[in-house]
Amino acid sequence: MLDVLVGLFLLGGGGFVLIAAIGIVRLPDLLTRMHASTKAGTLGSLLILVGLAIFVGSAAVVSKVIATSLFLLLTAPIAAHMIGRAYARTERQREADPKDSGKLVTDPR
Amino acid sequence: MNSIIFTAGARILVALVFVFSLFMLLRGHHLPGGGFIGGLLGAISFIVYALACGSEEARKALRVSPEGLAMVGLGIALAAGLVSALFGDPLFTGQWYWVGGDSYETALFSINSVLVFDIGVYLVVLGGILSLTFAFDEET
Amino acid sequence: MEALTALIIGTLVAAAVYLMLARNFMRFLFGLILLSNAANLTIFASGRMTPGAPALVPYGEDAPIGVVGNALPQALVLTAIVIGFGLLAFTLALAFEAYRRLRTMDSDKMRYAEPKEDRKG
Amino acid sequence: MAEDSDPNAPWVNVAGMTTVAITAALFVFFLLYVPEVAAGAPVLWSWDWIPSLQIRMSFWLDGLSLMFALLITGIGAFVMLYAARYLAGHPQYNRFALYLFSFMLSMLGLVLADNLVTLFVFWELTTFTSYLLIGFSHGDPKSRRNALQALLLTAAGGLALLAGLILLGMTQGTFEISEINAAGSLAGEPYYLLILLLFLAGAFTKSAQVPFHFWLPNAMAAPTPVSAYLHSATMVKAGVYLLARMHPSLSGSDVWVWVLTIFGAVTAVFASLMALRQIDLKQTLAYTTLMALGTLTMFLAGSTGYAITAAMTFLLVHSLYKACLFLTIGVIDHATGTRDADVLGGLARAMPITATMAALAGLAMAGIPPFLGFIAKEVAYAGALGMALTIFVVLMSLAAFALMFAVAAIVAYRPFFGPQGALPRKPHEGPWPMLLGPATLAVLGLLAGLMPGVTAHYLVEPAVAAVMGAPDEGGRLKLWAGFNLPLVLSLLTFALGFFLYLRHLDLRARLARIEARGPNLDARWDWLLERFMDFAKFQTRVIQTGVMRQYLFATFTVLSLAILVPLILRPVGGVTLAFAGLSLIEWGVAFLIAAGTILVVLTSSRIAALVGLGVVGIGVALIFIMYSAPDVAITQLLVELLVVVLLAVALLKMPYLDPSNRQVHRPFDAALAVVVGGLTTIVLLAVVDVPFDRRLTDFFEGASWTEAFGRNIVNVILVDFRTLDTFGEIAVVIVAALGAYALLKGGSRRAPEDEPAKGEKE
Amino acid sequence: MTAAGFLALSINIALIMILLGLAVAFVRLAIGPSLADRVVALDMMTITIIAFCGVYAVAVDDPSFLDVAIVLALVGFLATVALARYTERRFEQDEDQKGGTRRKEDDDA
Amino acid sequence: MSWLLVMPIAIPFATAVVAFLVRMSPTGRWVSLGGSILSLVASVALLVAVLEHGVIAAQMSNWEAPFGITLVADYLGVVMVVITAITGLATAIYALGEIPERVEKLGYHALFQTLIAGVTGAFLTGDVFNLYVWFEVMLISSFGLLILGGSREQLDAGIKYVALNLVSTLVFLSGIGLLYGMTGTLNMADLRGAIAEVENQGLVTVVAMMFMVGFGVKAAVFPLFFWLPASYHTPSFAVSAVFAGLLTKVGVYAMMRMFTLVFVGDIGFTHEILIWVSALTMLTGVLGAAAQTDFRKILSFHIISQIGYMTLGLALYTPLALMGGVFYLVHHIIVKANLFLVSGVANKLAGHTDLNRIGGLYKSSPFLAALFIVPAFSLAGFPPLSGFWAKYLIVKASIELDAWLIAFVALFVGLLTIFSMTKIWGMAFWKPHPDGYDPTPDRVPDSVRIPMMIPIVGLAAMTIVIGFFPEPFVQFAEVAAMQLLDPAQYVEAVLGAQAEVQADLQADAPAGLQPDATTEEEQP
Amino acid sequence: MNAFVINVILAFAWAAMTGEFSLASLMTGAVLGFFALWLSAPLTGIERLYFVRSYRIARLALYFLYELLLSSLRVAWDVIRPYPRNKPALVEVPLDVQSDLEILLLTNLISLTPGTLSVDVTPDRSTLLVHAMFADDHAAVVAELKNGMERLVAEVFEK
Ligand code: NA
Ligand code: NA
């Protein structure tokens, strides 16, 4: 029974991860894409970790899973914020400069 | 950089990663981890610091020069090897002193040269990588 | 898996060689990173690959149970990774400084130690 | 070189006088051995130098070496005395004295050596010291060039000689010349011809046989005492000495006879003609030296007592008169400031002693009785008549001797008694230290002729015996040997010589015209060197292009060849690609790595390349994760992370990645890349096909906890089983950091004012 | 289907989904177009690896792979932060150059 | 005993640590000097021990071979260690005069000492992966030293040097991996037995060739030497002297070690190739030198040319040839380091290393001239200097094998070496200075010149001593060569009792069939 | 937070008592210690705030997890549906919370919850720039954030 639960967690986690990945390809602009990676990706990983915790069941692993989850919840949004911020800053500056009507943040070669 | 969010996060993360690096160092003999990984993590904690507050601040937080720290680490590693001379063993022979028992099976924990060596490794990696990173950061 | 790894290594090596032969020294650096990875994998694969069994002695045991991953190549690769990182970091610093002073990354144009004048007649 | 010297400067100094004294003492020392050696008892002195290589420092004093030793020390002492006065006040006189003395010792060692290696050591030392002497006027480019020419030519011969003597020593099992010679002629033994040719190459270059002759006249760039010494008595005779020394073992074949005869004869005649053609008296003498060397070589081709006696006698005579004449020319040069044959004349009045000496030497050279020169000529003709190629040898001897007669008149008669031209300085008699030597030598030439028996008994015959490798019956040196064919030839020589002297100006002009049309070997030498330099530069340009990617291309090409060739030539066996049992996941990781790799290769965006590298790193880490290496995976990920961080920091300041895949060389690069990659795969596949020996791993797994008290075997290997690796590795990290730090911090912020802090001048 | 069988199946499916996620994320990485897009993709990949470690730990029943996940959760954001910083600086640099105020490099020609 | 092997490595490391920590004060250089002296003492002690006991080995961390890492000193190894210490001391003294404070503060002495440590480690280790580690220690230290100063030439040179050396390193590393994959062991002595039992000997040859390429780049043989002439003329003179003396020799040493101890199964192929590589190395190197007009560039190309002699000694693979190779190694380190040191003094006095722009040194600095003549003509193989005996041995070995073409090349290259050395002599010493001044010694303060001259005098004296009294050195080289050709003593010193077990197994077991029984027996 | 320190000490004490310094035993010790502190609060004089705050933290955590799940599902749906339809926009939210930690917590939570992503905080800490995925009505987005997450965060830190 526990195995089924674990399996479900894994499947759910894997699904979210995959969806998040698809999201960053499908969604139209960068900030929207980041919604996918930040939320769905994080949740996917968390689900999988929970699955692992249930599967192994030892206190050591549970505590490690909790630690990992907390670390992830702490760092993932920060990372997202950093990208978003960099993107937003450059975007805003470009908007202020009408000559630059092309891509946001040109790709530096 | 001066992102408030990142700086605030860094405050927690620096300490967290640093403690974690020590954790990885100390457990390394029995589980994944060890001096390298610990040192790399330790360096990363200060790199986070440097990213948040600038490498000047990070240097200050480190208190000693990273190059010096690395060199001291090398010295410690070497000393951990040389100490076996006192016991008539070849270089780097592990010297173990068991606390709370008389063998690895019964003892609570041990004081040993192998860990000292790993601490040396930790310091070298920490100092070396920080030295590199700070230099890069300051020169760009 | 060794066979597949061999293919991966071959790909990495080919890409690395191609990159290293480029004129831009940054490409050389990229090639170097790939080649380091290839060399590390070579050692790893040479020690044969065992899936899913880290070389740990479980608590309460005197030796690993069953077949576990070959620890020696792992240790060697670890060493090689760190050494490779050191070398790479230095090389990066060199490239950086070279660009700062020579104002080029084109190795064809780096002709200070062996200047073109030397080549005439 | 006299230009740097000061005629009024004090000339007695420690360096000069010590060398003279020691040399004179050595002369006396050797003189004391004359009776003993003449009695047929050679002296051997030997020290086990390098026993592991059977090389002894051994010396052998027999007739031949004694004669040479006496000439070397005797003439040497006079030359050194002369030089002290000649170069008085010269700022580099002390060096000169040192070189000359070293040269004398080297020469002495050469002629005394009984061990081939010992001989070679001294042989090369003479080459080296003569290089320093010829280039003594080092401010003059010509002087430097000529010194180099002499050095290279004689060193080249020396190297041939080295090969020859190694081969000789190897085949004979000993390097001791006396032992080799005792075994008699080697003709017919394996390697004989090769040994002979190698020895001849050494001897001919050293003794300036045509076509290696051209360095010798050029070597006249040296100060006169050097010319007198090197080119009369000593160095150039080293080659002749070698031929004489090795005569017992190396002669005895047709090759020996033909080669020596032809080279010797051609050299002799060519040189005497060239001597006639010169205006500078020193050059004239230089060519007569060549002539003498040719003659000696020619006679050494023979194996009869007469031929050898001729050689030995002529050797003696020539040393005496040639040294004398050289020194005399030096005196004239010193006194008048010129050596031009056309200008010099009528000096007898101002320089009577010099004139007398020159006359005596000239007579000896011309072979007028009762000088030893006459006897030598007689014996020579006698010898020639008994040699193979008789007519050729006789005719060539006749030509050479006749020309020598003419030259003797030009050098010894005309400057003193001929018409005088416009001299740069008013002539005066030379100072006594410069006269003592030539005078003694001139007188000795006369005395030796007057007492042929003594000369023969004490000097010539022991030498001949040594060369022949057998006791000599002697009795060939006579002032009056009866009316015979040699005498007729002698008279013919005088007539012809006199005629040549009368017509010498005319001849000189004609010879000059011929010379201008013929091949100029000296110019050829320059040409050869230039072509050599061109070639050297060309090949260096081709190899050392200065372009890094070409270096890398070559390196990778070599690597692929190094793998490919044995792969083809050696039975490596086929390789199998076994993908059975691989899950989708493994393939997925493989494709991920491949995708990352391709991205890095194809992109021209730096950041895309960077993240591509990140992907590769992640993929590799996945392999480590899947295949039981969590430590490695963590390290890989952390290092990858740091690489990305560092690159991101650094890339900021770096230029764009120009799309460089369109250059001409890229297809070749790609082909090479594919080859190297493919070979790597094949080799690895073959390697993992070999059954694996888990000995070490088994040990580590067993001992990790029970003996090293750690449960993480990888870490235990790192910090216990193989600590030294880890130690070295952290040293790498630290040094890399130091190096990068020094680069980044030290390069741009360098203050130029800093530099001279420790007295630098940069 | 037994519980264990279900678990095995879910593990495989989860792994495949995660790898697919990696592949999809790679597409965004490769096509960009902006630097921030690529960074987002790389960030996504980091999270995916955490998920992978979790599933793999279940698959081989060895929690030591959780250590990899912890490390990544804790420090994986660093690359993102560094690259985001790069984006921002790069942009500033471009702006500088456009304004004709290209900073003079310390070139001691 | 084990500590004797450790100290020559440990002392430079300890010195590096201390010297770095005090690098901001002038104490640093005295620490470095003191460390170099101690290193020499330790090396000599090791030499004495080896002379007394033959090959000695020590198991690091007290794990018996082949499980731990073994340090071994045989004759070849120990003489290289001693000569390294000598070169190290010489350059440490020289550095007192040459190296400016600015560079010292960047950690010159630490880098220098780790370089020495790396080189020494490479000479002493008996483990092939450990050899790689020491190579890297040496390499990275040399990187750092090469670019200290940061001139444009140095940066350009550094790029090429680093690039090519890194490639070779990775080839070497992959080779180690593959070798391990075939044999399961890393200990060189153990490899000797293990590799003989690999069934696929063709594959062994392939891997051997990879090693040859890897070492070939380090040793700077044809056609892998590009990095050397591209870089050796750019660092400070003390550094280039150490490089010139030691670095390529480590490559040669490694080649000698691996291709006598491990890769001896296909001599007809590997060593034959090496013969022609050596010949071409000699020729291209010497021609390259002929094309140069810079003091140090000429010397750099000559390194290549001379490397050819050393590898030839290995390639010919006879006792005499190996003896010559060993002798050549030792002689060349002393001589070539010295020539670079002389070039530094010449540069200080006359102001440049471009021969067209200097001159007059013979007239105004006769002492320096004499000190140039000794190593220069030794290099050119003039008797009775050390180089002559080296050349003699190699040529004799070639002739003994009837390898006439090789002998000719060796001799001809000797002649061209004379040409280059006299070119330097003619242009730097004999020719008057083109700027018309006399480069007298007093142009440089005593505090700079004297430390620079001391090592030159010392090394020249060694050249002369070896030349005049070669017997002990020849004897030494002979034993070294014998140990290389028949490594039984080496193997036994490393593996101890196991060597016999292995030998028995090799004798009993049918070829290619390795009984797994060894594993049990060897487990303590 | 003296109480927290004591709690940590208790956790370690527990670990020492059980003789097992694992993370698990520490966690157990922490929970048990918390319970013990709660029981002994009147005696030790530990403020009630500690326990209240702990409760609020737990409540926040649960709320957050719920929101995370919700938001992920919404994003997932948006990703999967054939024609993703959203109206993204940058929304400026005035900030009441001021301390670093509060801002960090708030922004992180906002990032992880439905439709919103913290992008930047102005240097004067007065405004938070949020990227909203479904920003049909800016005011509604602002109100939701201020009443939901910010309130809960502020409560955790309030005395
Ligand atoms: Na140890
Ligand atoms: Na050389």
PDB file of N, CA and C in Angstrom, chain E residues 85-105:
ATOM      1  N   ARG E  85      23.301  37.930 -12.663  1.00  0.00           N
ATOM      2  CA  ARG E  85      24.166  39.074 -12.449  1.00  0.00           C
ATOM      3  C   ARG E  85      24.908  39.420 -13.739  1.00  0.00           C
ATOM      4  N   TYR E  86      25.336  38.376 -14.392  1.00  0.00           N
ATOM      5  CA  TYR E  86      26.023  38.569 -15.665  1.00  0.00           C
ATOM      6  C   TYR E  86      25.111  39.306 -16.639  1.00  0.00           C
ATOM      7  N   THR E  87      23.853  38.840 -16.697  1.00  0.00           N
ATOM      8  CA  THR E  87      22.906  39.478 -17.612  1.00  0.00           C
ATOM      9  C   THR E  87      22.802  40.966 -17.331  1.00  0.00           C
ATOM     10  N   GLU E  88      22.668  41.243 -16.059  1.00  0.00           N
ATOM     11  CA  GLU E  88      22.481  42.634 -15.697  1.00  0.00           C
ATOM     12  C   GLU E  88      23.701  43.471 -16.057  1.00  0.00           C
ATOM     13  N   ARG E  89      24.847  42.946 -15.707  1.00  0.00           N
ATOM     14  CA  ARG E  89      26.076  43.691 -15.958  1.00  0.00           C
ATOM     15  C   ARG E  89      26.330  43.855 -17.444  1.00  0.00           C
ATOM     16  N   ARG E  90      26.068  42.754 -18.128  1.00  0.00           N
ATOM     17  CA  ARG E  90      26.264  42.775 -19.566  1.00  0.00           C
ATOM     18  C   ARG E  90      25.427  43.897 -20.170  1.00  0.00           C
ATOM     19  N   PHE E  91      24.206  43.958 -19.674  1.00  0.00           N
ATOM     20  CA  PHE E  91      23.314  44.966 -20.195  1.00  0.00           C
ATOM     21  C   PHE E  91      23.856  46.353 -19.901  1.00  0.00           C
ATOM     22  N   GLU E  92      24.282  46.542 -18.643  1.00  0.00           N
ATOM     23  CA  GLU E  92      24.838  47.839 -18.289  1.00  0.00           C
ATOM     24  C   GLU E  92      26.005  48.183 -19.182  1.00  0.00           C
ATOM     25  N   GLN E  93      26.818  47.165 -19.437  1.00  0.00           N
ATOM     26  CA  GLN E  93      27.989  47.398 -20.273  1.00  0.00           C
ATOM     27  C   GLN E  93      27.561  47.829 -21.674  1.00  0.00           C
ATOM     28  N   ASP E  94      26.584  47.107 -22.222  1.00  0.00           N
ATOM     29  CA  ASP E  94      26.099  47.452 -23.544  1.00  0.00           C
ATOM     30  C   ASP E  94      25.596  48.892 -23.561  1.00  0.00           C
ATOM     31  N   GLU E  95      24.891  49.240 -22.502  1.00  0.00           N
ATOM     32  CA  GLU E  95      24.371  50.596 -22.428  1.00  0.00           C
ATOM     33  C   GLU E  95      25.519  51.599 -22.444  1.00  0.00           C
ATOM     34  N   ASP E  96      26.525  51.286 -21.648  1.00  0.00           N
ATOM     35  CA  ASP E  96      27.687  52.168 -21.592  1.00  0.00           C
ATOM     36  C   ASP E  96      28.278  52.358 -22.974  1.00  0.00           C
ATOM     37  N   GLN E  97      28.391  51.241 -23.646  1.00  0.00           N
ATOM     38  CA  GLN E  97      29.057  51.310 -24.946  1.00  0.00           C
ATOM     39  C   GLN E  97      28.204  52.105 -25.924  1.00  0.00           C
ATOM     40  N   LYS E  98      26.894  51.925 -25.825  1.00  0.00           N
ATOM     41  CA  LYS E  98      26.039  52.620 -26.760  1.00  0.00           C
ATOM     42  C   LYS E  98      26.125  54.119 -26.524  1.00  0.00           C
ATOM     43  N   GLY E  99      26.208  54.474 -25.263  1.00  0.00           N
ATOM     44  CA  GLY E  99      26.279  55.889 -24.941  1.00  0.00           C
ATOM     45  C   GLY E  99      27.615  56.505 -25.332  1.00  0.00           C
ATOM     46  N   GLY E 100      28.442  55.745 -25.968  1.00  0.00           N
ATOM     47  CA  GLY E 100      29.725  56.266 -26.417  1.00  0.00           C
ATOM     48  C   GLY E 100      30.679  56.474 -25.267  1.00  0.00           C
ATOM     49  N   THR E 101      30.311  55.964 -24.117  1.00  0.00           N
ATOM     50  CA  THR E 101      31.181  56.163 -22.962  1.00  0.00           C
ATOM     51  C   THR E 101      31.879  54.863 -22.626  1.00  0.00           C
ATOM     52  N   ARG E 102      32.322  54.211 -23.637  1.00  0.00           N
ATOM     53  CA  ARG E 102      32.972  52.936 -23.427  1.00  0.00           C
ATOM     54  C   ARG E 102      34.140  53.119 -22.466  1.00  0.00           C
ATOM     55  N   ARG E 103      34.075  52.357 -21.408  1.00  0.00           N
ATOM     56  CA  ARG E 103      35.115  52.516 -20.394  1.00  0.00           C
ATOM     57  C   ARG E 103      36.471  52.116 -20.965  1.00  0.00           C
ATOM     58  N   LYS E 104      37.419  52.947 -20.671  1.00  0.00           N
ATOM     59  CA  LYS E 104      38.735  52.657 -21.211  1.00  0.00           C
ATOM     60  C   LYS E 104      39.359  51.511 -20.417  1.00  0.00           C
ATOM     61  N   GLU E 105      39.749  50.499 -21.146  1.00  0.00           N
ATOM     62  CA  GLU E 105      40.382  49.367 -20.469  1.00  0.00           C
ATOM     63  C   GLU E 105      41.805  49.754 -20.096  1.00  0.00           C
TER      64      GLU E 105
END
